[in-house]
Coordinates of C-alpha atoms in Angstrom, one line a residue:
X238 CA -1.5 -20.4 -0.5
X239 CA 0.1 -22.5 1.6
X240 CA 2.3 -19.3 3.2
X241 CA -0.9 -17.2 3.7
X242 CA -2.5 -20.7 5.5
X243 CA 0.7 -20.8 7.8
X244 CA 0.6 -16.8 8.6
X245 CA -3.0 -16.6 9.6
X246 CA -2.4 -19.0 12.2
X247 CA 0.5 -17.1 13.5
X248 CA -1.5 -14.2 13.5
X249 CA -4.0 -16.3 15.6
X250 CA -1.4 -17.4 17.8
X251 CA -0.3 -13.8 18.4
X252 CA -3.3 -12.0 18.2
X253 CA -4.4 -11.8 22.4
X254 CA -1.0 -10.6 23.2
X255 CA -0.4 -7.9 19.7
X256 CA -4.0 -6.7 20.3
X257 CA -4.0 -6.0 23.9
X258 CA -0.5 -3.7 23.2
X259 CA -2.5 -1.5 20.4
X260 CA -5.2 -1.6 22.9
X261 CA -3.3 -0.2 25.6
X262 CA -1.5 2.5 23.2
X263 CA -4.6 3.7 21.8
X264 CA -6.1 4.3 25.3
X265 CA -3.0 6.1 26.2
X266 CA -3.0 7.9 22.9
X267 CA -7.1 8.9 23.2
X268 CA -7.2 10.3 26.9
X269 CA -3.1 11.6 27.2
X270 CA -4.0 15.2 25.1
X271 CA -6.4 16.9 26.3
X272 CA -5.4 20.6 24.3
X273 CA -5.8 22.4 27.5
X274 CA -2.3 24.1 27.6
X275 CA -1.0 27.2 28.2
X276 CA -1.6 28.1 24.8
X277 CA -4.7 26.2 24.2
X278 CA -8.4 27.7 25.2
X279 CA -9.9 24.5 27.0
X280 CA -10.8 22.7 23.7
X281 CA -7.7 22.8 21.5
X282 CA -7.6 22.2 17.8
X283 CA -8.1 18.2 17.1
X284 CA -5.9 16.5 15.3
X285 CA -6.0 12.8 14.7
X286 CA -2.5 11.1 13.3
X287 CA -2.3 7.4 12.5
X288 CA 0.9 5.7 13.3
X289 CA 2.5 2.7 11.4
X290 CA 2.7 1.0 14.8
X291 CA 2.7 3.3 18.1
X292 CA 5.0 0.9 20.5
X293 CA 7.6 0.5 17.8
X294 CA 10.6 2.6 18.7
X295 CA 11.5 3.9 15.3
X296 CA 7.9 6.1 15.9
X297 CA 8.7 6.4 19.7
X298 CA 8.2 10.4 18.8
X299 CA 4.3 10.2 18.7
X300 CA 3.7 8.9 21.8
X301 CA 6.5 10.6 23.7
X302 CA 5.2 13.6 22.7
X303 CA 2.2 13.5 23.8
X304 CA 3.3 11.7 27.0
X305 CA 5.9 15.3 27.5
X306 CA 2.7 17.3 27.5
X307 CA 3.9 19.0 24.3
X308 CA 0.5 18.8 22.5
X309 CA -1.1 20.1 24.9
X310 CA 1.4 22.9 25.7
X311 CA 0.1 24.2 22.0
X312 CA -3.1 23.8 22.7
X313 CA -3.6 20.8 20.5
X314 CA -5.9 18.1 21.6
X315 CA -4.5 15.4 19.2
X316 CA -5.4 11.9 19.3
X317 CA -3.0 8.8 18.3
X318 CA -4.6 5.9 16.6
X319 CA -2.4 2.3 15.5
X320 CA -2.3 0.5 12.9
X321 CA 0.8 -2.6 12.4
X322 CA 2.1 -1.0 9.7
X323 CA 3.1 2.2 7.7
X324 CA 1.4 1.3 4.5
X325 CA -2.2 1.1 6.3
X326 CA -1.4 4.5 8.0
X327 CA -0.9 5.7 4.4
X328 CA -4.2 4.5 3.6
X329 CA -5.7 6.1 6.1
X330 CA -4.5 9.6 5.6
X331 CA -5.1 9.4 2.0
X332 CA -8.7 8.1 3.0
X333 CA -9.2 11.0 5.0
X334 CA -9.8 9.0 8.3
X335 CA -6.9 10.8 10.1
X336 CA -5.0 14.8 9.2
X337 CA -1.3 13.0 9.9
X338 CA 0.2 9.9 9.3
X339 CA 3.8 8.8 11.6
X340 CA 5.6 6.9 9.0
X341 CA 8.1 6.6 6.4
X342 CA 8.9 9.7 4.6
X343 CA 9.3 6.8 1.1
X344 CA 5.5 6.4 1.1
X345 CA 5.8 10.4 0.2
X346 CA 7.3 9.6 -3.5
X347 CA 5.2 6.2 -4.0
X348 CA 2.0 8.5 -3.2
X349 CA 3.0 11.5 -5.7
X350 CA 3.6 8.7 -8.9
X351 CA -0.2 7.8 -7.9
X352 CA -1.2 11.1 -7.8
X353 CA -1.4 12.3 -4.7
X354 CA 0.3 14.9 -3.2
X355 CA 2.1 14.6 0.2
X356 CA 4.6 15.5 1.9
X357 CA 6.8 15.2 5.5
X358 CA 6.6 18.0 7.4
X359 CA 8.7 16.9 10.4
X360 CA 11.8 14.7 9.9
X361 CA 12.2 12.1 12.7
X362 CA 15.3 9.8 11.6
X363 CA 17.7 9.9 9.4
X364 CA 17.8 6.7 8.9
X365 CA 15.5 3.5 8.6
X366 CA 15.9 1.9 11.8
X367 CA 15.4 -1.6 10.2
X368 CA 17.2 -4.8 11.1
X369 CA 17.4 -7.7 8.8
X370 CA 17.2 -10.4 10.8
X371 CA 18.0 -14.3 10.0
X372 CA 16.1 -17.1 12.2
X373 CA 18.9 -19.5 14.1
X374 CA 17.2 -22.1 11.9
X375 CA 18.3 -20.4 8.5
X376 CA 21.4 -18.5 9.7
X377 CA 23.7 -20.9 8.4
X378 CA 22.3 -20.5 4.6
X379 CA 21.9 -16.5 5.0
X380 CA 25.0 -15.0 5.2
X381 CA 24.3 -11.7 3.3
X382 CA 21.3 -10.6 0.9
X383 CA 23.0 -12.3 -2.5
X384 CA 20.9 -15.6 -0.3
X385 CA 17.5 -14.1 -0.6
X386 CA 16.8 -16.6 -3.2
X387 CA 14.4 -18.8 -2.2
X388 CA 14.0 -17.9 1.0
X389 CA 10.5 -16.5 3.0
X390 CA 11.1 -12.8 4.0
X391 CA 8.8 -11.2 6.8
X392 CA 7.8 -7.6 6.5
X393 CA 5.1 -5.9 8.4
X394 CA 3.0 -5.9 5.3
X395 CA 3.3 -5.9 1.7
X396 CA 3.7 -2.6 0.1
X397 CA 5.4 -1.3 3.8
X398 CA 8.9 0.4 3.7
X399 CA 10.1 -2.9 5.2
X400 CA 9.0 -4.3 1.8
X401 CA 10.5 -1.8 -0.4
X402 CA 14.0 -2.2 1.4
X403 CA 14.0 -6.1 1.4
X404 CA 13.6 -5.8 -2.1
X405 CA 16.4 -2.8 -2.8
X406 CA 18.7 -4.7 -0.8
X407 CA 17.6 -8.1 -2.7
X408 CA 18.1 -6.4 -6.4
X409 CA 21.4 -4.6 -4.6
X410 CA 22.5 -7.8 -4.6
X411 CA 21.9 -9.4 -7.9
X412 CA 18.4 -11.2 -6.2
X413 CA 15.5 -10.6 -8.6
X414 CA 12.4 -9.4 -6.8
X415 CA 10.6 -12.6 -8.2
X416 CA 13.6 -15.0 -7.0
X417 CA 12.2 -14.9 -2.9
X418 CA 8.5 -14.4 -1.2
X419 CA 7.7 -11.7 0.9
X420 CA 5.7 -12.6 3.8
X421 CA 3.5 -10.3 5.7
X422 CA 3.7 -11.1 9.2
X423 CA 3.6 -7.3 11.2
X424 CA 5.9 -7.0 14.4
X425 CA 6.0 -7.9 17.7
X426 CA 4.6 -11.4 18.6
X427 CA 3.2 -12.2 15.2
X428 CA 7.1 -11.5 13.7
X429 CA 8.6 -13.4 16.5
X430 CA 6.2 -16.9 16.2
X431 CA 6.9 -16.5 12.3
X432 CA 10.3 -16.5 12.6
X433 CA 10.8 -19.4 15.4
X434 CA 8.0 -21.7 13.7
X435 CA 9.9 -21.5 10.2
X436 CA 6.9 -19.2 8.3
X437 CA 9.6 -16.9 7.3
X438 CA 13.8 -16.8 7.0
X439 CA 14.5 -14.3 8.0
X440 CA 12.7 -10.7 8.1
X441 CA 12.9 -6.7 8.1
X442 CA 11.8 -5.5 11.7
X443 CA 12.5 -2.8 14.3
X444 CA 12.9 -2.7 18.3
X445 CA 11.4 -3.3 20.6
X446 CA 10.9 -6.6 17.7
X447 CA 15.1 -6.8 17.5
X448 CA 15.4 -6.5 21.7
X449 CA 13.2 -9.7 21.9
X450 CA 14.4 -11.7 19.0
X451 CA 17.9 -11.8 20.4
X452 CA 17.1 -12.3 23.8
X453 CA 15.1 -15.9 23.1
X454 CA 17.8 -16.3 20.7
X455 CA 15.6 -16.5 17.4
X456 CA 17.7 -14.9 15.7
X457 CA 20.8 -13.3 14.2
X458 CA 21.2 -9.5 13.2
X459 CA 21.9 -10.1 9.2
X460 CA 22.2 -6.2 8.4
X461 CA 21.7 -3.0 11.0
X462 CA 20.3 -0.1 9.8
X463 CA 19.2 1.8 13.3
X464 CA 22.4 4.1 12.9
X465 CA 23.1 6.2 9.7
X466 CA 26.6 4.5 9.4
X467 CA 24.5 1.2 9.0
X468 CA 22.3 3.7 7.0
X469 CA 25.3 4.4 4.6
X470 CA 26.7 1.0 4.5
X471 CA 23.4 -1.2 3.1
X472 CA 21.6 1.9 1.2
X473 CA 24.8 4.4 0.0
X474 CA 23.7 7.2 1.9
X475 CA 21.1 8.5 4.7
X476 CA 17.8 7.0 4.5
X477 CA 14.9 9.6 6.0
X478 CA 12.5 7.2 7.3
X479 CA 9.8 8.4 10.2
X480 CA 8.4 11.1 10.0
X481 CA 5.3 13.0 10.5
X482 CA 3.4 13.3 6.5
X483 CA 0.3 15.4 5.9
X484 CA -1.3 15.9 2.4
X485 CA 0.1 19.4 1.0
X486 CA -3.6 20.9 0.7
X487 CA -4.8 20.2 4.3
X488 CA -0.9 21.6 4.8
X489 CA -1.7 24.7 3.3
X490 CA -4.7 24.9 4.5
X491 CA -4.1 24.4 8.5
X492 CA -0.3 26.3 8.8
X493 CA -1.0 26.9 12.3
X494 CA -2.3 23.9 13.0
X495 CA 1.2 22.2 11.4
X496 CA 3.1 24.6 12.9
X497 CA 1.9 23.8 16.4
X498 CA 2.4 20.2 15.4
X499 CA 5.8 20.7 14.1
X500 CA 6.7 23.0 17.6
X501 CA 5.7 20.1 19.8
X502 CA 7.5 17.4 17.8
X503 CA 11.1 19.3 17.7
X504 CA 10.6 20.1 21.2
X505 CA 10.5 16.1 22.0
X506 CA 13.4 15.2 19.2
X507 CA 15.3 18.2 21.2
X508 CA 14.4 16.9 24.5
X509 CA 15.5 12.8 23.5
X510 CA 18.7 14.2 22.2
X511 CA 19.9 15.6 26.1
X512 CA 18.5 12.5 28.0
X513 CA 19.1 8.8 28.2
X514 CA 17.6 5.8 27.0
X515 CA 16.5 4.7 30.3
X516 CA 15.0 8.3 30.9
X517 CA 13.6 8.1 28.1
X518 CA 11.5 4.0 28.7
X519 CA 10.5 5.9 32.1
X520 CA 8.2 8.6 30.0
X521 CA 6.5 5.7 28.0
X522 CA 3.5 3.6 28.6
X523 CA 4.1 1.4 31.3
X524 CA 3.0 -1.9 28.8
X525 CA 5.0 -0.8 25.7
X526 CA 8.3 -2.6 28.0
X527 CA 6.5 -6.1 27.9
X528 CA 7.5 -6.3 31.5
X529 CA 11.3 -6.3 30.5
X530 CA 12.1 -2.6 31.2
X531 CA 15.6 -3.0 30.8
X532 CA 15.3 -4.9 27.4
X533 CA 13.5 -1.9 26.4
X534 CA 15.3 0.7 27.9
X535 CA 18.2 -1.3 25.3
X536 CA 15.9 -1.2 22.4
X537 CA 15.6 2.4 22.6
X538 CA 19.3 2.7 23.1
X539 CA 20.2 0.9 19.7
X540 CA 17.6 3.0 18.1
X541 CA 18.5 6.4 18.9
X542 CA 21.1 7.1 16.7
X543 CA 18.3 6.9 13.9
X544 CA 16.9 9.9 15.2
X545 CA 17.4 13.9 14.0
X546 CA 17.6 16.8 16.8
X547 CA 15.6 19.3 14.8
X548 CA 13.3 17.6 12.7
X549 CA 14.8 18.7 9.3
X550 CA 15.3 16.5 6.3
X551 CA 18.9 15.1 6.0
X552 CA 21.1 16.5 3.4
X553 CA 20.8 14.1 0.2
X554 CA 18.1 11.8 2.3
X555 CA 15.8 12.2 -0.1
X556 CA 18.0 11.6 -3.2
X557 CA 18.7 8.4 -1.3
X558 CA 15.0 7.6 -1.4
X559 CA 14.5 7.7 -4.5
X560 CA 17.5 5.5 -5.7
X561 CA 16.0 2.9 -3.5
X562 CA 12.6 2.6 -4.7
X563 CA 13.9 3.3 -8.6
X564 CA 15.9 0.1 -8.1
X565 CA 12.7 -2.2 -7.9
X566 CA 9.5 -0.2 -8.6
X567 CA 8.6 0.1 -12.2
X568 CA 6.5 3.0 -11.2
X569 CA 8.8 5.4 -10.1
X570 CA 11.0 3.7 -12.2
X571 CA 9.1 5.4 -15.3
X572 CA 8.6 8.0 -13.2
X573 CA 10.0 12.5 -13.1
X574 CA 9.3 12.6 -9.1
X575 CA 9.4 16.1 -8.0
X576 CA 11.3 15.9 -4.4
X577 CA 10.7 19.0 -3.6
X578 CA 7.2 18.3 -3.0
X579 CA 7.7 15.5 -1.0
X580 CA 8.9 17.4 2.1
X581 CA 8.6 20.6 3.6
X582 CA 11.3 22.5 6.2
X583 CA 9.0 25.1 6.3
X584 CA 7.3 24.5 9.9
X585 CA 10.5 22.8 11.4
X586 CA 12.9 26.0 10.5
X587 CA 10.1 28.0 12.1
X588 CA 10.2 25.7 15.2
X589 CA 13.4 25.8 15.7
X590 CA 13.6 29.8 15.9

């Protein structure tokens, strides 16, 4: 109880400056794609995709996409909506609020042992983009994850892929899942005042989160996992994480619609592979640098790595997946999970012809 107390006044103490960022990227999302292209007839298909957070840079795709014109160039008028993190995007494309969810390609196999049937249809990263990071405060009684116990995590929320990898990484390391306390505390500002006022320990988080962290000198980078040699060191292998994921029947359903979706995306993983980070900040909404553009332009540089080039699921990535959640969650624990109809290279093969 007293956690939960000492989070929602974080959240308070964040909330002006978190809300007016989502603000900002869903204005730019909403009026950016208008499905007038040289494909499109005036109106375009609509499309609405949730993303797990639209200014973090491990889902930089969505918005750069959009921002390239490559929606509309297939006549797609798609709109971007937030949320703070990848488990409430999941919600709301198994809800039915939105056709697509940006996010990561584990939620996929959690989704399937519940019943539901979804899969990635474009392959962003190949790996998780997640730092663990250790506050100043507690850096000197964190040296590796074997000193999770009793300590206060942040992830974005509970039931997120950053929850699922503090805990593989925890039992990796002989930690029980029951022997430290979660703490959802989302990214940005809300991470940040968390981690300085002592709520949490340390924490799972991404950039632009990482950029700012070690510039007020919060923090310490425990584990890095934006590169798939970080990727290979904490989780034995490459780690597919965003993505975009659609449920298979509205898949089936809609293949021109995904295929125009998965056309624009590899267009914009194709076009971040051949320019720089700095390039790349310049295409982005002017508010998602914080008024630091360099410090984002450097987030985006120690993120790229993560990325693919053609949007296709890395060899044994999703083997790796399913190691990692088998190591803590009783449910797929107990569970035959079908990977092959978790993802799809269907659309992406086609895109890349």
């Amino acid at each position: 109880m007293r956690t939960t107390a000492r989070y929602t006044a974080l959240a308070a103490a964040g909330l002006l400056a978190l809300t007016s960022l989502t603000a900002c990227a869903n204005d730019a999302a909403s009026t950016a794609s208008s499905g007038s292209g040289s494909k499109g007839d005036g109106k375009g298909t609509k499309v609405k995709i949730m993303v797990g957070g639209l200014d973090k840079v491990i889902y930089l795709p969505a918005m750069l996409t959009q921002r390239l014109g490559y929606f509309d160039a297939e006549g797609l008028d798609v709109e971007l909506l937030s949320e703070p993190a990848g488990v409430q995007a999941e919600t709301a494309l198994v809800s039915g609020q939105v056709q697509g969810a940006v996010g990561f390609y584990d939620h996929t196999l959690d989704l399937q042992v519940k019943g539901k049937e979804v899969e990635s249809v474009v392959q962003f990263s190949h790996a998780p983009g997640e730092v663990e990071i250790v506050s100043t405060k507690a850096e000197g009684d964190i040296k590796s994850p074997k000193d999770f116990k009793g300590k206060k995590l942040g992830v974005t929320g509970l039931g997120s892929s950053t929850d699922f990898l503090t805990k593989y990484l925890a039992v990796k390391n002989g930690v029980k899942v029951s022997d430290f306390t979660p703490v959802a505390v989302g990214a940005g500002p809300t991470f940040i005042a968390a981690l300085q006022q002592g709520a949490i320990d340390g924490g799972m988080t991404t950039d632009p989160t990482v950029a700012n962290i070690l510039d007020k000198k919060a923090g310490k980078v425990l584990l890095d996992m934006r590169t798939p040699q970080g990727s290979e060191e904490a989780l034995g292998g490459p780690y597919p994480s965003s993505s975009l994921y659609m449920q298979t029947d509205w898949v089936n359903s809609h293949k021109d619609t995904v295929q125009k979706l998965a056309n624009a995306f590899v267009k914009t993983l194709t076009w971040m592979s051949t320019h720089s980070a700095s390039e790349i900040a310049a295409k982005m909404p002017p508010d998602y640098s914080q008024g630091n553009k360099l410090l984002y332009s450097v987030a985006i540089k120690s993120t790229l790595p993560m990325f693919t080039k053609d949007g296709v699921m890395p060899k044994n990535g999703p083997e790796t997946v399913e190691k990692v959640l088998k190591a803590f969650n009783p449910a797929i624990q107990n569970a035959d999970v079908d990977l092959s109809k978790t993802y799809t290279t269907e659309f992406v093969d086609k895109a890349k012809g």
